[in-house]
Amino acid sequence: MHSFPLARPPFVVVEGLDGAGTTTQSRLLLGRLEREGQPAILTREPSDGPIGVLIRQMLSMRVVLPLAEGGVGPIGRETLALMFAADRLDHIDAEIRPALAAGRLVISDRYVPSSLIYQGDVDGSEAMDYSWVQTINERALVPDVTFFLEASTELCLSRLDQRARRDIFETREKMARLERRYDEVMDMLASEGQRIVRLDASAPIEALHEQIFAYIATL
Ligand code: TYD
């Protein structure tokens, strides 16, 4: 158990399906670290930088693809994959590295795994376009730890129903596929040597928070 502030503050990622609670846990962790005397920032992807803002407009269909037959559709999966990869490198340059260099722990609500899972998912197919998405993300800074909030499709959908809006990813079959992909991708990253901590997202919010905080204190 270290005392805060940590000599070398880590880069921490929180991952999970929409509705798994990544935003709630990221916020709780930030508040706790600040109370414990650890300088920290909370950031997210898509980021709040210019590319991230454009991505959010694409996800909500505020920015669309004009179709040859008339009307509009969502921006293509591969275009979106490149946008997310560009946003990530910009996010690292503009926010993540400067914060770490200034002695602040960085919490990112989503990171590379989200791209592998969401952009690696080929609609209507069991095949996963993993290697290309990995290639376009290979310059991204590797986190010190990734907390994976493991949640079932049922849990996530029941939580999302209580929210006002849904985005283009949130249908039941798609989410069930994404749930499987999360499992595969986290195993894959762990086998590549990344530090992945799996946590049960259905646990009470406070219990989950204590587990995350306790882990950080051992880094
Ligand atoms: P999120 O901020 O979790 O959504 P909200 O603000 O609605 O809680 O992320 C928006 C969506 O972006 C989410 O469905 C996951 C998706 N996403 C990707 O598809 N690829 C990525 O690389 C990232 C970081 C997010």
Coordinates of C-alpha atoms and ligand atoms in Angstrom, one line a residue:
M1 CA 0.0 0.0 0.0
H2 CA 1.5 3.3 -1.1
S3 CA 0.8 6.7 0.3
F4 CA -0.5 9.4 -1.9
P5 CA 0.6 11.3 -4.0
L6 CA 2.2 8.4 -6.0
A7 CA 5.7 9.0 -7.2
R8 CA 4.8 8.0 -10.7
P9 CA 1.1 8.5 -11.2
P10 CA -0.5 5.8 -13.4
F11 CA -2.6 6.0 -16.5
V12 CA -5.9 4.2 -15.6
V13 CA -8.6 3.1 -18.0
V14 CA -12.2 2.1 -17.1
E15 CA -14.0 0.0 -19.8
G16 CA -17.3 -1.7 -20.2
L17 CA -20.5 -1.9 -22.3
D18 CA -22.8 1.1 -22.4
G19 CA -24.7 1.0 -19.1
A20 CA -21.9 -1.0 -17.3
G21 CA -21.2 2.0 -15.1
T22 CA -17.8 3.3 -16.4
T23 CA -18.8 6.9 -16.0
T24 CA -20.1 6.5 -12.4
Q25 CA -17.0 4.6 -11.3
S26 CA -14.6 7.0 -13.0
R27 CA -16.2 9.9 -11.2
L28 CA -16.2 8.2 -7.9
L29 CA -12.5 7.3 -8.3
L30 CA -11.6 10.9 -9.2
G31 CA -13.4 12.2 -6.1
R32 CA -11.7 9.6 -3.9
L33 CA -8.2 10.3 -5.2
E34 CA -8.6 14.0 -4.7
R35 CA -9.7 13.5 -1.1
E36 CA -6.7 11.2 -0.6
G37 CA -4.3 13.9 -1.8
Q38 CA -3.6 12.4 -5.2
P39 CA -3.7 14.9 -8.1
A40 CA -5.8 13.4 -10.9
I41 CA -7.8 14.2 -13.9
L42 CA -10.9 12.4 -15.4
T43 CA -11.1 12.4 -19.1
R44 CA -13.0 10.3 -21.6
E45 CA -13.2 9.0 -25.2
P46 CA -14.6 10.2 -27.5
S47 CA -12.6 13.1 -26.0
D48 CA -13.8 16.6 -25.5
G49 CA -11.3 17.8 -28.2
P50 CA -12.3 18.8 -31.7
I51 CA -12.2 15.3 -33.2
G52 CA -14.1 13.8 -30.2
V53 CA -16.8 16.4 -30.6
L54 CA -17.2 15.5 -34.3
I55 CA -17.4 11.8 -33.4
R56 CA -20.2 12.5 -30.9
Q57 CA -22.1 14.3 -33.7
M58 CA -21.6 11.2 -35.9
L59 CA -22.9 8.8 -33.2
S60 CA -26.0 10.9 -32.6
M61 CA -26.6 11.2 -36.4
R62 CA -26.2 15.0 -36.2
V63 CA -23.4 14.4 -38.8
V64 CA -24.5 11.8 -41.4
L65 CA -23.6 10.1 -44.7
P66 CA -25.6 11.2 -47.7
L67 CA -26.8 8.1 -49.6
A68 CA -26.8 7.9 -53.4
E69 CA -30.4 6.7 -53.4
G70 CA -31.4 9.7 -51.3
G71 CA -31.7 10.2 -47.6
V72 CA -28.9 9.7 -45.1
G73 CA -27.2 6.9 -43.2
P74 CA -24.7 6.6 -40.4
I75 CA -21.0 7.3 -41.1
G76 CA -19.2 4.1 -42.2
R77 CA -17.6 1.8 -39.7
E78 CA -14.1 2.2 -41.1
T79 CA -14.3 6.0 -41.3
L80 CA -15.5 6.0 -37.7
A81 CA -12.6 3.7 -36.7
L82 CA -10.1 6.1 -38.1
M83 CA -11.8 9.0 -36.4
F84 CA -11.6 7.3 -33.0
A85 CA -7.9 6.5 -33.6
A86 CA -7.2 10.1 -34.6
D87 CA -9.1 11.4 -31.6
R88 CA -7.1 9.0 -29.3
L89 CA -3.7 10.3 -30.5
D90 CA -4.9 13.9 -30.2
H91 CA -6.3 13.1 -26.7
I92 CA -2.9 11.6 -25.7
D93 CA -1.0 14.6 -26.9
A94 CA -3.4 17.3 -25.7
E95 CA -4.5 15.9 -22.3
I96 CA -3.1 12.5 -21.2
R97 CA 0.7 13.0 -21.5
P98 CA 0.7 16.6 -20.2
A99 CA -1.3 15.5 -17.1
L100 CA 1.0 12.5 -16.4
A101 CA 4.1 14.7 -16.9
A102 CA 2.6 17.2 -14.3
G103 CA 2.3 14.4 -11.7
R104 CA -1.5 13.8 -12.2
L105 CA -3.0 10.4 -12.3
V106 CA -5.2 10.0 -15.5
I107 CA -8.5 8.2 -15.6
S108 CA -9.9 7.6 -19.0
D109 CA -13.5 6.6 -19.3
R110 CA -13.0 4.2 -22.4
Y111 CA -9.9 3.8 -24.5
V112 CA -8.4 1.4 -27.1
P113 CA -10.6 -1.6 -26.1
S114 CA -13.7 0.3 -27.0
S115 CA -12.3 0.7 -30.6
L116 CA -11.4 -2.9 -30.8
I117 CA -14.8 -4.0 -29.7
Y118 CA -17.1 -1.4 -31.3
Q119 CA -15.2 -0.8 -34.5
G120 CA -14.0 -4.4 -34.7
D121 CA -17.6 -5.5 -34.8
V122 CA -18.8 -6.1 -38.3
D123 CA -22.6 -5.7 -38.4
G124 CA -24.4 -9.0 -39.0
S125 CA -21.2 -11.1 -38.9
E126 CA -19.6 -13.3 -36.3
A127 CA -16.2 -12.3 -37.8
M128 CA -14.3 -9.6 -36.0
D129 CA -12.1 -7.1 -37.9
Y130 CA -9.7 -6.9 -35.0
S131 CA -6.2 -6.7 -36.6
W132 CA -6.8 -3.6 -38.7
V133 CA -8.3 -1.7 -35.7
Q134 CA -5.3 -2.8 -33.6
T135 CA -2.9 -1.5 -36.3
I136 CA -4.4 2.0 -36.5
N137 CA -4.2 2.1 -32.7
E138 CA -0.7 0.8 -32.2
R139 CA 0.8 4.2 -31.4
A140 CA -1.5 4.7 -28.5
L141 CA 0.1 4.9 -25.0
V142 CA -0.4 1.6 -23.2
P143 CA -2.3 2.2 -19.9
D144 CA -0.9 1.0 -16.5
V145 CA -4.1 -0.7 -15.7
T146 CA -7.5 -1.3 -17.3
F147 CA -10.5 -1.9 -15.1
F148 CA -13.1 -3.9 -17.1
L149 CA -16.6 -3.7 -15.6
E150 CA -18.1 -6.9 -16.8
A151 CA -21.8 -6.6 -17.3
S152 CA -24.5 -8.7 -19.1
T153 CA -26.5 -7.3 -21.9
E154 CA -29.6 -7.6 -19.7
L155 CA -28.1 -5.4 -17.0
C156 CA -26.9 -2.8 -19.4
L157 CA -30.2 -2.6 -21.3
S158 CA -32.2 -2.3 -18.1
R159 CA -30.0 0.6 -17.1
L160 CA -30.1 2.3 -20.5
D161 CA -33.9 2.1 -20.6
Q162 CA -33.8 4.6 -17.8
R163 CA -31.8 7.1 -19.8
A164 CA -33.4 9.5 -22.3
R165 CA -31.4 8.8 -25.4
R166 CA -29.8 5.8 -27.1
D167 CA -27.1 5.9 -29.8
I168 CA -26.6 3.9 -32.9
F169 CA -25.0 0.9 -31.0
E170 CA -27.8 0.1 -28.7
T171 CA -29.9 -2.7 -30.0
R172 CA -30.2 -6.0 -28.1
E173 CA -28.5 -8.4 -30.6
K174 CA -25.7 -6.0 -31.2
M175 CA -25.1 -5.5 -27.5
A176 CA -25.1 -9.3 -26.9
R177 CA -22.4 -9.6 -29.6
L178 CA -20.5 -6.7 -28.0
E179 CA -20.7 -8.5 -24.6
R180 CA -18.9 -11.5 -26.1
R181 CA -16.4 -9.3 -27.9
Y182 CA -15.5 -7.5 -24.6
D183 CA -14.6 -10.9 -23.1
E184 CA -12.5 -11.9 -26.1
V185 CA -10.7 -8.6 -26.4
M186 CA -9.9 -8.4 -22.6
D187 CA -8.4 -11.9 -22.8
M188 CA -6.4 -11.0 -25.8
L189 CA -5.0 -7.8 -24.2
A190 CA -4.1 -9.7 -21.0
S191 CA -2.3 -12.3 -23.1
E192 CA -0.3 -9.5 -24.7
G193 CA 0.9 -8.5 -21.2
Q194 CA -1.5 -5.7 -20.4
R195 CA -2.8 -5.4 -16.9
I196 CA -6.5 -6.1 -17.0
V197 CA -8.6 -6.2 -13.9
R198 CA -12.1 -7.8 -14.3
L199 CA -14.8 -6.6 -12.0
D200 CA -18.4 -7.6 -11.6
A201 CA -20.4 -4.6 -12.8
S202 CA -23.6 -5.9 -11.1
A203 CA -22.0 -5.4 -7.6
P204 CA -23.2 -2.5 -5.5
I205 CA -21.6 0.8 -6.7
E206 CA -19.7 1.5 -3.5
A207 CA -18.3 -2.1 -3.3
L208 CA -17.0 -1.8 -6.8
H209 CA -15.5 1.6 -6.1
E210 CA -13.7 0.2 -3.0
Q211 CA -12.2 -2.6 -5.2
I212 CA -11.0 -0.1 -7.8
F213 CA -9.5 2.2 -5.2
A214 CA -7.8 -0.6 -3.3
Y215 CA -6.2 -1.7 -6.5
I216 CA -4.9 1.7 -7.4
A217 CA -3.3 2.0 -3.9
T218 CA -1.2 -1.1 -4.7
L219 CA 0.3 0.3 -7.9
Ligands
TYD1 P1 -19.8 7.1 -24.1 O1 -19.2 8.4 -23.8 O2 -19.6 5.9 -23.2 O3 -21.4 7.4 -24.3 P2 -22.3 8.2 -23.4 O4 -21.8 9.6 -23.4 O5 -23.6 8.1 -24.2 O6 -22.3 7.6 -22.1 O7 -19.3 6.7 -25.6 C1 -20.0 6.9 -26.7 C2 -20.0 5.7 -27.6 O8 -18.8 5.6 -28.3 C3 -20.2 4.4 -26.9 O9 -21.3 3.7 -27.4 C4 -19.0 3.6 -27.3 C5 -18.5 4.3 -28.5 N1 -17.0 4.1 -28.7 C6 -16.6 3.5 -29.9 O10 -17.4 3.0 -30.6 N2 -15.3 3.4 -30.1 C7 -14.3 4.0 -29.3 O11 -13.1 3.9 -29.6 C8 -14.8 4.7 -28.1 C9 -13.8 5.3 -27.2 C10 -16.2 4.7 -27.9

